PDB file of C-alpha atoms in Angstrom:
ATOM      1  CA  MET A   1     121.103 118.889 107.672  1.00  0.00           C
ATOM      2  CA  TRP A   2     119.607 117.072 106.010  1.00  0.00           C
ATOM      3  CA  GLN A   3     118.635 115.412 101.838  1.00  0.00           C
ATOM      4  CA  GLN A   4     116.074 114.457 101.196  1.00  0.00           C
ATOM      5  CA  LEU A   5     113.482 112.344  98.470  1.00  0.00           C
ATOM      6  CA  THR A   6     110.024 112.951  98.114  1.00  0.00           C
ATOM      7  CA  TRP A   7     107.512 110.931  95.910  1.00  0.00           C
ATOM      8  CA  SER A   8     103.900 110.237  95.826  1.00  0.00           C
ATOM      9  CA  GLN A   9     101.426 109.154  93.191  1.00  0.00           C
ATOM     10  CA  LYS A  10      98.004 109.534  93.676  1.00  0.00           C
ATOM     11  CA  LEU A  11      95.855 107.001  92.357  1.00  0.00           C
ATOM     12  CA  GLU A  12      92.831 107.612  93.746  1.00  0.00           C
ATOM     13  CA  PRO A  13      91.409 107.212  96.197  1.00  0.00           C
ATOM     14  CA  VAL A  14      95.106 106.593  97.613  1.00  0.00           C
ATOM     15  CA  THR A  15      97.192 109.132  97.435  1.00  0.00           C
ATOM     16  CA  VAL A  16     100.782 106.932  97.853  1.00  0.00           C
ATOM     17  CA  GLY A  17     104.253 108.233  99.124  1.00  0.00           C
ATOM     18  CA  LEU A  18     107.984 107.232  99.644  1.00  0.00           C
ATOM     19  CA  ARG A  19     109.979 110.252 101.755  1.00  0.00           C
ATOM     20  CA  SER A  20     113.910 109.162 101.890  1.00  0.00           C
ATOM     21  CA  ARG A  21     116.549 111.592 103.760  1.00  0.00           C
ATOM     22  CA  LEU A  22     119.765 111.327 105.205  1.00  0.00           C
ATOM     23  CA  GLU A  23     120.544 113.035 108.077  1.00  0.00           C
ATOM     24  CA  GLU A  24     123.974 114.769 109.232  1.00  0.00           C
ATOM     25  CA  ARG A  25     123.259 115.410 112.476  1.00  0.00           C
ATOM     26  CA  PHE A  26     126.599 117.147 114.891  1.00  0.00           C
ATOM     27  CA  LEU A  27     126.147 117.337 118.503  1.00  0.00           C
ATOM     28  CA  ASP A  28     127.904 119.839 120.560  1.00  0.00           C
ATOM     29  CA  THR A  29     128.856 117.271 122.836  1.00  0.00           C
ATOM     30  CA  GLU A  30     130.552 115.225 119.723  1.00  0.00           C
ATOM     31  CA  SER A  31     133.588 115.769 117.219  1.00  0.00           C
ATOM     32  CA  GLU A  32     132.003 113.298 115.302  1.00  0.00           C
ATOM     33  CA  THR A  33     128.978 113.396 112.624  1.00  0.00           C
ATOM     34  CA  ALA A  34     126.421 111.056 113.505  1.00  0.00           C
ATOM     35  CA  TRP A  35     125.474 109.484 109.098  1.00  0.00           C
ATOM     36  CA  ARG A  36     120.789 108.566 110.498  1.00  0.00           C
ATOM     37  CA  PHE A  37     118.676 107.431 107.662  1.00  0.00           C
ATOM     38  CA  ARG A  38     115.453 108.313 108.312  1.00  0.00           C
ATOM     39  CA  GLN A  39     112.951 106.130 105.662  1.00  0.00           C
ATOM     40  CA  LEU A  40     108.902 107.033 105.459  1.00  0.00           C
ATOM     41  CA  LEU A  41     105.343 105.202 104.069  1.00  0.00           C
ATOM     42  CA  SER A  42     102.322 107.324 103.854  1.00  0.00           C
ATOM     43  CA  TRP A  43      98.373 106.830 102.830  1.00  0.00           C
ATOM     44  CA  ARG A  44      96.111 109.091 102.494  1.00  0.00           C
ATOM     45  CA  GLN A  45      92.495 108.142 101.121  1.00  0.00           C
ATOM     46  CA  ALA A  46      89.558 110.901 100.992  1.00  0.00           C
ATOM     47  CA  LEU A  47      86.447 109.611 102.792  1.00  0.00           C
ATOM     48  CA  HIS A  48      83.636 109.499  99.871  1.00  0.00           C
ATOM     49  CA  ALA A  49      80.994 111.150 101.804  1.00  0.00           C
ATOM     50  CA  ALA A  50      83.431 114.100 103.073  1.00  0.00           C
ATOM     51  CA  PRO A  51      86.070 114.562 101.061  1.00  0.00           C
ATOM     52  CA  GLU A  52      87.989 116.905 102.145  1.00  0.00           C
ATOM     53  CA  LEU A  53      88.411 114.795 105.373  1.00  0.00           C
ATOM     54  CA  SER A  54      90.330 110.748 104.839  1.00  0.00           C
ATOM     55  CA  LEU A  55      91.955 108.039 106.395  1.00  0.00           C
ATOM     56  CA  VAL A  56      96.198 108.335 106.624  1.00  0.00           C
ATOM     57  CA  LEU A  57      98.951 105.763 107.259  1.00  0.00           C
ATOM     58  CA  TRP A  58     102.417 106.409 107.622  1.00  0.00           C
ATOM     59  CA  ASN A  59     105.437 103.701 109.075  1.00  0.00           C
ATOM     60  CA  GLU A  60     108.627 105.702 108.853  1.00  0.00           C
ATOM     61  CA  VAL A  61     111.715 103.385 109.765  1.00  0.00           C
ATOM     62  CA  PHE A  62     115.259 105.463 111.494  1.00  0.00           C
ATOM     63  CA  ILE A  63     118.522 103.463 110.775  1.00  0.00           C
ATOM     64  CA  ASN A  64     121.687 104.875 112.107  1.00  0.00           C
ATOM     65  CA  LEU A  65     124.464 104.859 110.005  1.00  0.00           C
ATOM     66  CA  ASN A  66     127.447 104.920 112.215  1.00  0.00           C
ATOM     67  CA  ASP A  67     128.699 104.533 115.905  1.00  0.00           C
ATOM     68  CA  THR A  68     129.204 107.778 118.237  1.00  0.00           C
ATOM     69  CA  SER A  69     129.576 108.431 121.423  1.00  0.00           C
ATOM     70  CA  SER A  70     125.536 109.180 121.640  1.00  0.00           C
ATOM     71  CA  SER A  71     124.216 106.909 118.519  1.00  0.00           C
ATOM     72  CA  VAL A  72     124.769 103.223 117.948  1.00  0.00           C
ATOM     73  CA  ASN A  73     125.243 101.873 114.563  1.00  0.00           C
ATOM     74  CA  GLY A  74     121.463 100.376 113.726  1.00  0.00           C
ATOM     75  CA  PHE A  75     117.919 100.466 114.507  1.00  0.00           C
ATOM     76  CA  ASP A  76     116.691 104.602 116.128  1.00  0.00           C
ATOM     77  CA  GLN A  77     113.333 104.374 116.466  1.00  0.00           C
ATOM     78  CA  ASN A  78     110.027 103.801 114.466  1.00  0.00           C
ATOM     79  CA  ARG A  79     107.293 105.704 114.344  1.00  0.00           C
ATOM     80  CA  LEU A  80     103.712 104.246 113.365  1.00  0.00           C
ATOM     81  CA  PHE A  81     100.871 106.467 112.360  1.00  0.00           C
ATOM     82  CA  PHE A  82      96.761 105.771 112.091  1.00  0.00           C
ATOM     83  CA  GLY A  83      94.577 109.033 112.335  1.00  0.00           C
ATOM     84  CA  PHE A  84      92.645 111.565 109.687  1.00  0.00           C
ATOM     85  CA  GLY A  85      93.618 114.068 107.625  1.00  0.00           C
ATOM     86  CA  ARG A  86      91.151 117.015 106.245  1.00  0.00           C
ATOM     87  CA  LYS A  87      92.869 119.178 103.447  1.00  0.00           C
ATOM     88  CA  SER A  88      91.409 123.227 103.708  1.00  0.00           C
ATOM     89  CA  ASP A  89      90.457 124.583 100.477  1.00  0.00           C
ATOM     90  CA  SER A  90      92.976 124.958  97.795  1.00  0.00           C
ATOM     91  CA  VAL A  91      93.035 129.315  98.374  1.00  0.00           C
ATOM     92  CA  THR A  92      94.737 127.231 101.746  1.00  0.00           C
ATOM     93  CA  PRO A  93      97.187 124.785 101.070  1.00  0.00           C
ATOM     94  CA  LEU A  94      96.895 123.766 104.448  1.00  0.00           C
ATOM     95  CA  ARG A  95      96.584 120.575 105.482  1.00  0.00           C
ATOM     96  CA  VAL A  96      96.191 118.964 109.192  1.00  0.00           C
ATOM     97  CA  GLU A  97      96.204 115.356 110.048  1.00  0.00           C
ATOM     98  CA  ILE A  98      95.297 114.090 113.758  1.00  0.00           C
ATOM     99  CA  GLY A  99      95.593 110.828 115.130  1.00  0.00           C
ATOM    100  CA  TYR A 100      97.807 107.859 116.965  1.00  0.00           C
ATOM    101  CA  LEU A 101     100.755 107.752 116.961  1.00  0.00           C
ATOM    102  CA  TYR A 102     102.660 104.675 118.441  1.00  0.00           C
ATOM    103  CA  GLN A 103     106.545 105.596 118.655  1.00  0.00           C
ATOM    104  CA  ARG A 104     109.211 103.041 119.088  1.00  0.00           C
ATOM    105  CA  VAL A 105     112.598 103.970 120.337  1.00  0.00           C
ATOM    106  CA  GLY A 106     115.751 101.988 120.380  1.00  0.00           C
ATOM    107  CA  ALA A 107     116.597 104.210 123.636  1.00  0.00           C
ATOM    108  CA  SER A 108     120.373 102.065 124.185  1.00  0.00           C
ATOM    109  CA  PRO A 109     121.662  98.454 123.143  1.00  0.00           C
ATOM    110  CA  GLY A 110     119.679  95.857 125.010  1.00  0.00           C
ATOM    111  CA  SER A 111     116.176  97.715 125.173  1.00  0.00           C
ATOM    112  CA  THR A 112     113.473 100.159 124.148  1.00  0.00           C
ATOM    113  CA  LEU A 113     111.121 102.935 124.766  1.00  0.00           C
ATOM    114  CA  ASN A 114     106.975 102.696 123.697  1.00  0.00           C
ATOM    115  CA  ASN A 115     105.375 105.419 123.399  1.00  0.00           C
ATOM    116  CA  HIS A 116     101.546 106.070 122.388  1.00  0.00           C
ATOM    117  CA  LEU A 117     100.736 109.424 121.430  1.00  0.00           C
ATOM    118  CA  LEU A 118      97.912 111.864 120.260  1.00  0.00           C
ATOM    119  CA  SER A 119      99.644 113.704 117.230  1.00  0.00           C
ATOM    120  CA  VAL A 120      98.870 116.326 115.703  1.00  0.00           C
ATOM    121  CA  ASN A 121     100.429 117.553 112.296  1.00  0.00           C
ATOM    122  CA  PHE A 122     100.108 120.679 110.052  1.00  0.00           C
ATOM    123  CA  TYR A 123     101.373 120.702 106.513  1.00  0.00           C
ATOM    124  CA  MET A 124     101.575 123.126 104.017  1.00  0.00           C
ATOM    125  CA  SER A 125     102.346 123.270 100.828  1.00  0.00           C
ATOM    126  CA  PRO A 126     102.751 126.242  97.763  1.00  0.00           C
TER     127      PRO A 126
END
């Protein structure tokens, strides 16, 4: 389960967004609930030559709020994305983003895992 607060503002030619999410994570192997906070900051700028295309940058930080047998309080992971987005026509509310995703995961106390990924994201909005 999760609760989420989302805000976005169009500041021509840029759209800035924030998303704050509080997650309750239930695992079969644990008797307690793991709580995690996620904060996302996004930036999209339409390209002048092709307005349906945009540059996209976002960063999301994950913080564990308690200790459980599978998670440690504090930094969990960070995701940083840079790429391009394409918005479909106004009839079909679909947006696709493709680009580079860097993921840094706090695998265990004192160690980290770094992933370099090709990321494709699909978004639909009413």
